[in-house]
Coordinates of C-alpha atoms and ligand atoms in Angstrom, one line a residue:
M1 CA 4.0 29.5 -9.0
T2 CA 5.8 30.6 -5.8
T3 CA 5.0 28.9 -2.5
L4 CA 2.8 30.9 0.1
I5 CA 4.9 32.5 2.7
S6 CA 2.8 30.6 5.4
Q7 CA 4.8 27.5 4.0
S8 CA 8.3 29.1 5.0
A9 CA 10.3 27.8 7.7
I10 CA 10.4 31.2 9.5
W11 CA 6.6 31.2 9.5
K12 CA 6.5 27.9 11.5
Q13 CA 9.0 29.4 13.4
L14 CA 7.2 32.3 14.3
Q15 CA 4.0 30.0 15.1
A16 CA 6.1 28.1 17.3
H17 CA 7.4 31.0 19.1
Q18 CA 3.9 32.5 19.7
Q19 CA 2.8 29.2 21.4
T20 CA 5.5 29.9 24.2
L21 CA 5.1 33.7 24.3
A22 CA 1.5 33.5 24.6
R23 CA 1.9 31.8 28.0
T24 CA 3.3 34.9 29.5
R25 CA 0.9 37.8 30.1
L26 CA 2.1 41.1 29.2
R27 CA 2.0 42.3 33.0
E28 CA 4.6 39.5 33.5
L29 CA 7.0 40.8 30.8
F30 CA 6.8 44.3 32.4
A31 CA 7.5 42.6 35.7
Q32 CA 10.6 40.5 34.5
D33 CA 12.3 43.5 32.7
Q34 CA 12.2 47.0 34.1
H35 CA 13.5 48.4 31.0
R36 CA 11.1 47.5 28.2
F37 CA 10.4 51.0 27.5
E38 CA 14.0 51.9 26.8
Q39 CA 14.3 48.6 24.7
F40 CA 11.1 48.9 22.5
S41 CA 10.7 52.4 21.8
I42 CA 12.3 54.4 18.8
T43 CA 11.8 58.0 17.4
A44 CA 11.8 59.0 13.9
S45 CA 10.5 62.7 12.5
G46 CA 9.5 64.0 15.5
I47 CA 7.3 60.9 16.8
L48 CA 8.4 58.4 19.3
L49 CA 6.7 54.8 18.9
D50 CA 6.4 52.8 22.1
Y51 CA 5.9 49.3 21.4
S52 CA 6.5 47.8 24.6
K53 CA 3.2 47.1 25.6
N54 CA 3.3 44.4 22.8
H55 CA 3.4 40.5 23.1
L56 CA 7.3 40.5 22.1
T57 CA 10.5 39.8 23.3
P58 CA 13.8 40.6 21.4
Q59 CA 13.4 37.1 20.0
T60 CA 10.0 38.0 18.5
L61 CA 11.6 41.1 16.9
T62 CA 14.6 38.7 15.8
L63 CA 12.1 36.3 14.1
L64 CA 9.8 39.2 12.9
L65 CA 13.1 40.7 11.1
Q66 CA 13.8 37.1 9.4
L67 CA 10.4 37.2 8.0
A68 CA 11.0 40.7 6.7
E69 CA 14.0 39.3 5.0
E70 CA 12.4 36.1 3.9
V71 CA 9.6 38.2 1.7
K72 CA 12.7 40.5 0.7
L73 CA 11.2 43.7 2.0
K74 CA 14.4 45.7 1.3
E75 CA 14.2 44.7 -2.2
W76 CA 10.1 45.6 -2.6
I77 CA 11.2 49.3 -1.0
E78 CA 13.8 49.8 -3.7
R79 CA 11.2 48.7 -6.2
M80 CA 8.8 51.3 -5.1
F81 CA 11.4 54.1 -4.9
S82 CA 12.8 53.2 -8.2
G83 CA 9.4 53.9 -9.8
E84 CA 8.9 50.1 -11.0
K85 CA 5.1 49.4 -11.8
I86 CA 4.6 47.5 -8.6
N87 CA 1.0 48.1 -8.9
H88 CA 1.0 45.2 -11.6
T89 CA -2.7 44.9 -12.2
E90 CA -2.9 48.3 -13.4
Q91 CA 0.3 48.3 -14.5
R92 CA 1.4 51.7 -12.8
A93 CA 4.3 52.5 -10.7
V94 CA 3.3 53.9 -7.2
L95 CA 4.9 57.2 -6.7
H96 CA 3.2 59.2 -4.0
I97 CA 6.6 59.6 -2.4
A98 CA 7.6 61.7 -5.5
L99 CA 4.7 64.3 -4.6
R100 CA 6.7 65.2 -1.5
N101 CA 10.0 64.7 -2.4
R102 CA 11.1 68.3 -1.1
S103 CA 14.9 67.2 -1.6
N104 CA 14.1 66.7 -5.3
R105 CA 15.8 63.5 -5.8
P106 CA 15.1 62.3 -9.6
F107 CA 12.2 59.7 -9.9
T108 CA 11.6 58.2 -13.2
V109 CA 8.3 56.3 -14.7
D110 CA 9.2 54.9 -18.2
G111 CA 12.3 56.4 -18.4
H112 CA 10.7 60.0 -17.8
E113 CA 11.6 62.0 -14.9
V114 CA 8.5 63.1 -13.1
M115 CA 9.7 65.9 -10.6
P116 CA 9.6 68.8 -13.0
A117 CA 5.6 68.1 -13.8
V118 CA 5.5 67.5 -9.6
N119 CA 7.0 70.9 -9.1
A120 CA 5.3 72.7 -12.0
V121 CA 1.6 71.7 -10.5
L122 CA 2.9 72.7 -6.8
G123 CA 4.0 76.1 -8.4
K124 CA 0.5 76.2 -10.0
M125 CA -1.0 75.6 -6.7
R126 CA 0.9 78.0 -5.0
Q127 CA 0.0 80.7 -7.2
F128 CA -3.8 80.0 -7.3
S129 CA -4.0 79.4 -3.6
E130 CA -2.2 82.9 -3.0
A131 CA -4.5 84.7 -5.7
I132 CA -7.4 83.2 -3.6
R133 CA -6.1 84.1 -0.4
N134 CA -4.9 87.6 -1.4
H135 CA -8.2 88.4 -3.5
D136 CA -6.5 88.5 -6.7
W137 CA -9.0 85.7 -7.7
R138 CA -12.5 87.0 -7.2
G139 CA -16.0 85.5 -7.8
Y140 CA -18.0 86.7 -10.8
T141 CA -19.8 89.3 -9.3
G142 CA -16.3 90.6 -7.9
K143 CA -16.5 89.7 -4.4
P144 CA -13.4 87.6 -2.7
I145 CA -13.7 83.7 -2.3
D146 CA -14.3 82.9 1.4
T147 CA -15.5 79.2 1.2
I148 CA -14.2 76.2 -0.5
V149 CA -16.3 73.5 -1.5
N150 CA -14.3 70.3 -2.5
I151 CA -16.5 67.6 -4.3
G152 CA -15.1 64.3 -4.4
I153 CA -15.2 61.0 -2.8
G154 CA -12.9 58.2 -1.5
G155 CA -9.4 59.2 -1.8
S156 CA -10.3 62.4 -3.2
D157 CA -12.3 63.2 -0.3
L158 CA -11.0 61.4 2.9
G159 CA -7.5 62.5 2.8
P160 CA -8.0 66.5 2.2
R161 CA -11.0 66.3 4.5
M162 CA -8.9 64.6 7.7
V163 CA -6.1 66.9 6.8
A164 CA -8.3 70.2 6.9
R165 CA -9.9 68.9 10.0
A166 CA -6.8 68.3 11.7
L167 CA -4.8 71.4 10.8
R168 CA -8.1 73.8 11.4
A169 CA -5.8 75.9 13.8
Y170 CA -3.7 76.9 10.8
Q171 CA -6.3 77.8 8.8
S172 CA -7.1 81.4 7.4
P173 CA -9.8 83.0 9.5
H174 CA -11.3 84.4 6.3
L175 CA -11.6 80.7 4.6
R176 CA -13.9 78.0 5.6
S177 CA -13.9 74.5 3.7
Y178 CA -16.9 71.9 3.0
F179 CA -16.3 68.6 1.8
V180 CA -19.2 67.2 -0.2
S181 CA -18.9 63.5 -1.1
N182 CA -22.1 61.5 -0.5
V183 CA -24.6 61.2 -3.5
D184 CA -27.6 61.5 -1.5
A185 CA -29.0 64.7 -2.2
T186 CA -28.9 65.5 1.4
H187 CA -25.1 66.2 1.6
L188 CA -24.9 68.8 -1.2
G189 CA -28.4 70.1 -0.4
E190 CA -27.1 70.9 3.1
T191 CA -24.1 72.5 1.8
L192 CA -25.7 74.7 -0.6
T193 CA -28.0 76.2 2.2
E194 CA -25.0 77.3 4.0
V195 CA -22.6 78.8 1.4
N196 CA -23.1 82.1 -0.8
P197 CA -22.5 81.7 -4.4
E198 CA -21.0 84.7 -4.8
T199 CA -18.1 83.9 -2.6
T200 CA -17.7 80.2 -3.1
L201 CA -15.2 78.3 -5.1
F202 CA -16.0 74.6 -6.1
I203 CA -13.1 72.3 -6.5
V204 CA -14.2 69.1 -8.4
A205 CA -11.5 66.6 -7.5
S206 CA -11.8 63.3 -9.3
K207 CA -8.6 61.2 -10.5
T208 CA -11.1 59.5 -13.4
F209 CA -13.6 62.6 -13.7
T210 CA -16.1 59.8 -14.3
T211 CA -17.0 59.0 -10.6
Q212 CA -21.0 58.7 -10.5
E213 CA -21.3 60.2 -7.1
T214 CA -18.8 63.2 -7.9
M215 CA -20.1 63.9 -11.2
L216 CA -23.5 64.1 -10.0
N217 CA -22.7 66.4 -7.1
A218 CA -20.5 68.9 -9.4
R219 CA -23.2 69.1 -12.2
S220 CA -25.9 69.9 -9.5
A221 CA -23.5 72.6 -7.9
R222 CA -22.8 74.0 -11.3
Q223 CA -26.4 74.1 -12.0
W224 CA -27.1 75.9 -8.7
L225 CA -24.5 78.6 -9.3
V226 CA -25.6 79.3 -12.7
Q227 CA -29.3 79.6 -11.5
K228 CA -28.1 81.8 -8.4
L229 CA -25.6 84.2 -10.3
G230 CA -27.6 84.2 -13.6
N231 CA -25.2 83.5 -16.0
E232 CA -22.9 80.3 -17.5
E233 CA -20.1 82.6 -17.4
A234 CA -19.8 82.7 -13.9
V235 CA -18.8 78.9 -14.0
A236 CA -15.3 80.1 -15.1
K237 CA -14.9 81.9 -11.9
H238 CA -16.4 79.5 -9.5
F239 CA -15.0 76.1 -10.8
V240 CA -11.6 74.6 -10.8
A241 CA -10.9 70.8 -11.2
V242 CA -8.2 68.4 -10.0
S243 CA -8.0 65.3 -12.2
T244 CA -5.7 63.3 -14.8
A245 CA -8.5 63.4 -17.2
K246 CA -8.2 66.7 -19.1
Q247 CA -10.8 66.0 -21.9
L248 CA -13.4 65.1 -19.7
I249 CA -12.7 68.4 -17.8
I250 CA -13.2 70.4 -20.9
E251 CA -16.3 68.4 -21.6
F252 CA -17.7 69.4 -18.4
G253 CA -17.3 73.1 -19.1
I254 CA -14.0 74.0 -17.2
N255 CA -11.0 75.4 -18.8
P256 CA -8.0 73.5 -19.0
S257 CA -6.0 76.5 -17.5
Q258 CA -8.1 75.7 -14.4
M259 CA -7.4 72.0 -14.0
F260 CA -4.7 70.9 -11.6
E261 CA -3.4 67.9 -13.0
F262 CA -2.0 64.7 -11.3
W263 CA -0.9 61.4 -12.5
D264 CA -1.8 57.8 -12.9
W265 CA 0.9 56.6 -10.6
V266 CA -0.8 58.3 -7.6
G267 CA -3.4 56.2 -6.2
G268 CA -6.7 57.7 -5.1
R269 CA -6.1 56.9 -1.3
Y270 CA -2.5 58.0 -1.5
S271 CA -3.3 61.3 -3.3
L272 CA -3.7 64.2 -0.6
W273 CA -0.1 65.1 -1.2
S274 CA -1.0 65.9 -4.9
A275 CA -3.2 68.6 -6.3
I276 CA -6.4 66.7 -4.8
G277 CA -4.9 68.6 -1.5
L278 CA -5.7 71.8 -3.3
S279 CA -8.5 72.7 -1.0
T280 CA -6.2 72.3 2.0
A281 CA -3.4 74.5 0.2
I282 CA -6.0 77.1 0.1
T283 CA -7.3 77.3 3.4
L284 CA -4.1 76.6 5.3
G285 CA -1.9 78.5 3.0
M286 CA 0.8 76.8 0.3
D287 CA 3.7 77.2 3.0
N288 CA 1.8 75.2 5.4
F289 CA 1.0 72.4 2.7
E290 CA 4.5 72.4 1.9
E291 CA 5.5 71.7 5.6
L292 CA 3.0 68.8 5.5
L293 CA 4.8 67.5 2.3
A294 CA 8.2 68.1 4.1
G295 CA 7.0 66.0 7.1
A296 CA 6.3 63.1 4.9
H297 CA 9.4 63.4 3.0
E298 CA 11.3 63.2 6.3
L299 CA 9.5 59.8 7.1
D300 CA 10.2 58.7 3.4
Q301 CA 13.7 59.1 3.9
H302 CA 13.5 57.2 7.3
F303 CA 11.8 54.6 5.6
Y304 CA 14.3 54.2 2.8
T305 CA 17.4 54.6 4.8
A306 CA 16.9 53.2 8.5
P307 CA 17.9 49.5 9.2
L308 CA 14.9 47.3 9.3
A309 CA 15.2 47.1 13.0
Q310 CA 15.2 50.5 13.4
N311 CA 12.6 51.4 11.4
L312 CA 9.3 52.8 12.3
P313 CA 7.0 51.7 9.4
V314 CA 8.6 48.5 9.3
L315 CA 8.3 47.8 13.1
M316 CA 4.7 48.7 13.1
G317 CA 4.1 46.8 9.9
L318 CA 5.7 43.5 11.3
I319 CA 4.1 43.9 14.9
G320 CA 0.3 43.9 13.1
V321 CA 1.6 41.0 11.0
W322 CA 2.3 39.0 14.4
Y323 CA -1.0 39.9 15.8
T324 CA -3.0 39.1 12.4
N325 CA -1.0 36.0 11.4
F326 CA -0.3 34.1 15.0
F327 CA -2.5 35.6 17.3
N328 CA -5.5 35.6 14.6
T329 CA -6.6 39.2 15.5
T330 CA -9.0 40.6 13.1
T331 CA -9.4 44.1 14.4
Q332 CA -7.1 47.0 14.8
M333 CA -8.2 50.2 16.6
V334 CA -7.0 53.5 16.0
L335 CA -7.3 56.0 19.3
P336 CA -6.0 59.6 18.7
Y337 CA -6.0 61.5 22.1
D338 CA -5.7 64.5 19.6
F339 CA -9.0 65.9 18.9
A340 CA -7.8 67.3 15.8
L341 CA -7.3 63.9 14.6
E342 CA -11.0 63.0 14.8
H343 CA -11.4 62.3 11.1
L344 CA -7.8 59.9 11.2
P345 CA -9.7 56.6 12.1
S346 CA -12.1 56.9 8.7
Y347 CA -9.2 58.0 6.9
L348 CA -7.2 55.0 7.8
Q349 CA -10.0 52.8 7.2
Q350 CA -9.7 53.4 3.5
L351 CA -5.8 53.6 3.3
V352 CA -5.5 50.1 5.3
M353 CA -8.8 48.4 4.2
E354 CA -8.7 49.3 0.5
S355 CA -5.0 48.7 0.1
L356 CA -4.9 45.4 2.1
G357 CA -8.4 43.9 2.0
K358 CA -7.3 41.3 -0.6
R359 CA -7.2 37.5 -0.5
V360 CA -4.8 36.7 -3.2
T361 CA -1.2 36.8 -3.6
R362 CA 0.5 39.0 -6.3
E363 CA 0.1 36.0 -8.6
G364 CA -3.2 35.5 -8.2
K365 CA -3.1 32.4 -5.6
L366 CA -5.7 32.3 -2.8
V367 CA -3.9 32.9 0.5
D368 CA -4.5 30.4 3.4
Y369 CA -3.6 33.1 6.0
L370 CA -5.5 36.1 7.3
T371 CA -4.9 39.4 5.9
C372 CA -6.2 42.8 6.5
P373 CA -7.6 43.8 10.0
V374 CA -10.9 45.5 10.2
I375 CA -9.8 49.2 11.3
G376 CA -12.0 51.2 13.7
G377 CA -11.5 53.8 16.3
A378 CA -12.5 57.4 17.4
P379 CA -10.7 60.1 19.6
G380 CA -9.9 58.6 22.8
N381 CA -11.9 60.1 25.4
N382 CA -14.9 59.6 23.2
G383 CA -14.2 56.1 22.8
Q384 CA -13.7 55.4 26.4
H385 CA -17.4 56.2 27.2
A386 CA -18.3 54.0 24.2
F387 CA -16.7 51.0 22.6
Y388 CA -13.6 50.6 25.2
Q389 CA -15.9 48.2 27.4
L390 CA -15.1 45.6 24.6
L391 CA -11.5 46.2 25.0
H392 CA -11.5 45.8 28.6
Q393 CA -13.7 42.7 29.1
G394 CA -14.5 41.3 25.7
T395 CA -13.4 38.3 24.5
Q396 CA -11.3 39.3 21.6
L397 CA -7.5 40.3 21.5
I398 CA -7.6 43.8 19.8
P399 CA -4.5 45.7 19.4
A400 CA -4.7 49.3 19.2
D401 CA -2.4 52.4 18.4
F402 CA -2.8 55.1 21.0
I403 CA -1.8 58.6 19.2
V404 CA -0.9 61.1 21.8
A405 CA 0.0 65.0 21.6
I406 CA 1.8 66.1 24.2
E407 CA 0.5 69.7 23.6
S408 CA -3.0 70.6 22.0
Q409 CA -3.8 72.9 19.5
Y410 CA -5.4 75.1 22.1
D411 CA -4.2 75.9 25.6
L412 CA -7.0 75.7 28.4
P413 CA -6.1 75.3 31.8
G414 CA -6.6 71.7 32.9
H415 CA -7.4 70.0 29.6
Q416 CA -4.1 68.8 28.4
A417 CA -3.4 66.8 31.7
A418 CA -6.8 65.5 31.6
T419 CA -6.1 64.2 28.0
L420 CA -2.7 62.8 28.8
S421 CA -3.7 60.9 31.9
N422 CA -6.6 59.4 30.3
A423 CA -4.4 57.9 27.4
L424 CA -2.0 56.8 29.7
A425 CA -4.3 55.4 31.9
Q426 CA -6.3 53.5 29.4
S427 CA -3.0 51.9 27.7
H428 CA -2.0 50.9 31.3
T429 CA -5.0 49.3 32.2
L430 CA -5.6 47.3 29.0
M431 CA -2.2 45.9 29.3
Q432 CA -2.2 45.4 33.1
G433 CA -5.8 44.3 33.8
R434 CA -7.0 43.6 37.2
T435 CA -6.8 40.0 38.5
A436 CA -9.7 38.5 40.6
E437 CA -7.6 38.6 43.4
E438 CA -7.0 42.2 43.0
T439 CA -10.5 42.8 42.5
K440 CA -11.6 41.0 45.6
A441 CA -9.1 43.0 47.7
M442 CA -10.2 46.1 46.2
L443 CA -13.8 45.4 46.9
L444 CA -13.2 44.3 50.4
A445 CA -11.3 47.2 51.2
E446 CA -14.3 49.4 50.0
L447 CA -16.3 47.9 52.6
S448 CA -17.0 49.8 55.5
V449 CA -18.2 47.0 57.6
S450 CA -17.2 43.6 56.8
S451 CA -20.2 41.4 57.2
A452 CA -21.4 38.0 55.8
T453 CA -24.0 39.6 53.2
S454 CA -21.6 42.1 51.9
I455 CA -18.7 39.4 51.6
Q456 CA -21.2 37.6 49.6
Q457 CA -22.1 40.6 47.7
V458 CA -18.3 40.8 46.8
E459 CA -17.9 37.3 45.8
A460 CA -20.9 37.9 43.3
L461 CA -19.3 40.9 41.8
V462 CA -15.6 39.8 41.5
S463 CA -15.9 38.2 37.9
H464 CA -18.0 41.3 36.5
R465 CA -15.2 43.5 37.9
T466 CA -12.3 41.7 36.7
F467 CA -10.3 42.8 34.1
P468 CA -8.3 40.5 31.8
G469 CA -5.8 43.1 30.6
N470 CA -3.2 41.5 28.1
Q471 CA -4.4 43.8 25.1
P472 CA -1.3 45.1 23.4
S473 CA -0.7 48.6 22.0
N474 CA 1.5 51.0 20.5
T475 CA 1.5 54.4 21.8
L476 CA 2.8 57.2 19.1
I477 CA 3.3 60.4 20.9
Y478 CA 4.6 63.8 19.2
Q479 CA 5.1 67.4 20.8
K480 CA 2.4 69.1 19.1
L481 CA 0.2 68.4 15.6
T482 CA 1.9 70.9 13.1
P483 CA 1.6 70.1 9.7
K484 CA 5.0 68.4 9.5
I485 CA 3.8 66.2 12.2
L486 CA 1.0 65.4 10.6
G487 CA 2.6 64.5 7.6
A488 CA 5.1 62.2 8.8
L489 CA 2.2 60.5 10.8
L490 CA 0.4 59.8 7.7
A491 CA 3.6 58.4 5.9
L492 CA 4.2 56.2 8.5
Y493 CA 0.9 54.6 8.3
E494 CA 1.2 54.3 4.3
H495 CA 4.5 52.7 4.5
K496 CA 3.3 50.5 7.8
V497 CA 0.5 49.3 4.9
F498 CA 3.1 48.6 2.4
V499 CA 5.1 46.5 4.6
Q500 CA 2.3 44.3 5.6
S501 CA 1.6 44.0 1.8
V502 CA 5.1 42.7 1.3
C503 CA 4.6 40.0 4.1
W504 CA 1.4 39.0 2.6
D505 CA 2.5 39.1 -1.1
I506 CA -0.5 41.3 -2.1
N507 CA -0.9 44.3 -4.2
A508 CA -1.7 47.3 -1.9
F509 CA -2.2 49.5 -4.7
D510 CA -5.4 48.3 -6.6
Q511 CA -9.0 48.3 -5.7
W512 CA -11.0 46.3 -7.7
G513 CA -13.8 46.0 -4.9
V514 CA -14.2 49.8 -5.4
E515 CA -14.4 49.5 -9.2
L516 CA -17.1 46.8 -9.0
G517 CA -19.3 49.0 -7.0
K518 CA -19.0 51.7 -9.5
Q519 CA -19.9 49.3 -12.4
V520 CA -23.0 47.6 -10.7
A521 CA -24.6 50.7 -9.6
N522 CA -24.6 52.0 -13.4
V523 CA -26.2 48.7 -14.3
L524 CA -29.3 49.2 -11.8
L525 CA -29.8 52.7 -12.4
P526 CA -31.5 52.6 -15.7
A527 CA -33.9 50.1 -14.1
L528 CA -34.7 52.4 -11.2
V529 CA -35.3 55.2 -13.2
G530 CA -36.9 54.0 -16.3
E531 CA -39.2 51.3 -17.8
N532 CA -36.5 49.5 -19.3
T533 CA -35.7 46.5 -16.8
T534 CA -33.8 44.0 -18.8
Q535 CA -30.4 44.6 -17.0
L536 CA -32.7 43.5 -13.7
E537 CA -33.0 39.9 -15.1
A538 CA -29.3 39.3 -14.0
F539 CA -30.1 40.2 -10.4
D540 CA -31.4 38.0 -7.7
A541 CA -34.5 37.9 -6.3
S542 CA -34.1 40.2 -3.5
T543 CA -32.7 43.0 -5.4
R544 CA -35.5 42.7 -8.0
G545 CA -38.1 42.6 -5.1
L546 CA -36.4 45.9 -3.7
V547 CA -36.2 47.6 -7.1
E548 CA -39.9 47.2 -7.6
Y549 CA -41.0 48.2 -4.0
I550 CA -38.8 51.3 -4.3
K551 CA -40.5 52.1 -8.0
K552 CA -44.0 51.7 -6.3
S553 CA -43.1 54.2 -3.6
V554 CA -41.7 57.0 -5.5
Ligands
LIG601 C1 -8.6 54.9 -3.6 C2 -9.7 54.5 -4.5 C3 -11.2 55.3 -4.4 C4 -11.4 56.6 -5.3 C5 -13.0 56.9 -5.5 C6 -12.7 58.4 -6.3 O1 -7.7 54.6 -3.8 O2 -9.3 54.4 -5.9 O3 -11.6 55.8 -3.2 O4 -10.4 57.8 -4.8 O5 -13.4 56.1 -6.2 O6 -12.3 58.0 -7.5 P1 -12.1 59.2 -8.4 O7 -11.0 60.3 -7.7 O8 -11.5 58.9 -9.9 O9 -13.4 60.1 -8.8

């Protein structure tokens, strides 16, 4: 077995370097060098990354780049791009990059070229989305479709839901979309009260077409539609499927001609670029969807070709490793100052935590270092009035990404200047802090009459109103959230995750924890709905007690 990366000489050097660097506060680093912004910022695909407000010096970067060499990052990037089965626990290649390969370079899996199939599905998506948009495709009673309901969960929900929200300004005014994911009847039930069966298209999005939540929601939606329109034949006009499982789609009653295919080399959380994005292709139009792909492709090219020291995802990944493993941070905040990115934090929670929430190396050895941080966040200004307090005066070091649009989707006087000033004020203040001396001076200056009592009051307040600062952040800034910029931004985070998985020697592309949830719920279900409780014996007393309590109450 190979030794853990934590045993390497470079790891020890990084540990020693951290001990020295931690003695200097961020504000001192800025005071010592007026050129940190120029030195520690870089642009790719229309996104500027300012990483100067981090605990790092040129030496830190040199060491982190040596770590990247040590873990053979370049070779791993090459392995992904060459279609190798780097998702080894599922024996699958990892080729979401092929889905947005706008330059059509060849990609192969098991010796087969994948681009013809990718392009064929994109062609089918264009044809279908245009048919909906120009009313060639109509509902069973002949009315045009005006509502799209995507039924899916996890990777088959979070990506398209986030994209639809982010690019709402690009959506056709004649179409609206809903995303139904939760198995609690409230989610589908509420949605069905808002939509018209005659003008609604349901997209059943499921890679496996076996996921309990999605299948139950799809069956209930189907039943509702048939009941409302009075004929089974209506299903053909109101249901399409996106999946890798053709046979199961036929069994569900959807004609295979209305199936949009994707492949096992597309991980669920990496699938918004595939036909899983069909709902967005319809509401935004295929041209915009292809722009999204183009933005991601541009960033892929950057990731593949740029030297590691000038590579955005590499730098962001290494900076994340620097905090997780050498400052022992366990949280990472995502703070978009672009309200259209409202759902980005929850999308990134899945992307990051499902990919990196692992504790064994590729060889199955337990790691002795921290891996995935907990991802939190919310649109900037809202967060300021809520959890930022913890960042300003709590006890933990919490790195954050500020994601900032220079222009908003809407132009209302005064709003954008307010948004930008808040973003910059927060990242500055979190870094700079306010010392006790500065606080005291400020409070004294605020006093109109300096009396003994008021000075005492000031003394008592100083520690409460002092800000330690020293909180690190990246700022990602772009002109405006176009489909292309969004594509690049998402690809940037995908590759950042990959870089970290290589540093930690873990497989970023399996998700056995998710699979476990799917299995255990299926074991418990019969005990909850029927008399047969034999399966319950394997469960703990708390779970058995709760099952009995629920059964008495229903
Ligand atoms: C993503 C995960 C998971 C998956 C859902 C839905 O990477 O595998 O979130 O996307 O469990 O699975 P189906 O698409 O198969 O329904």
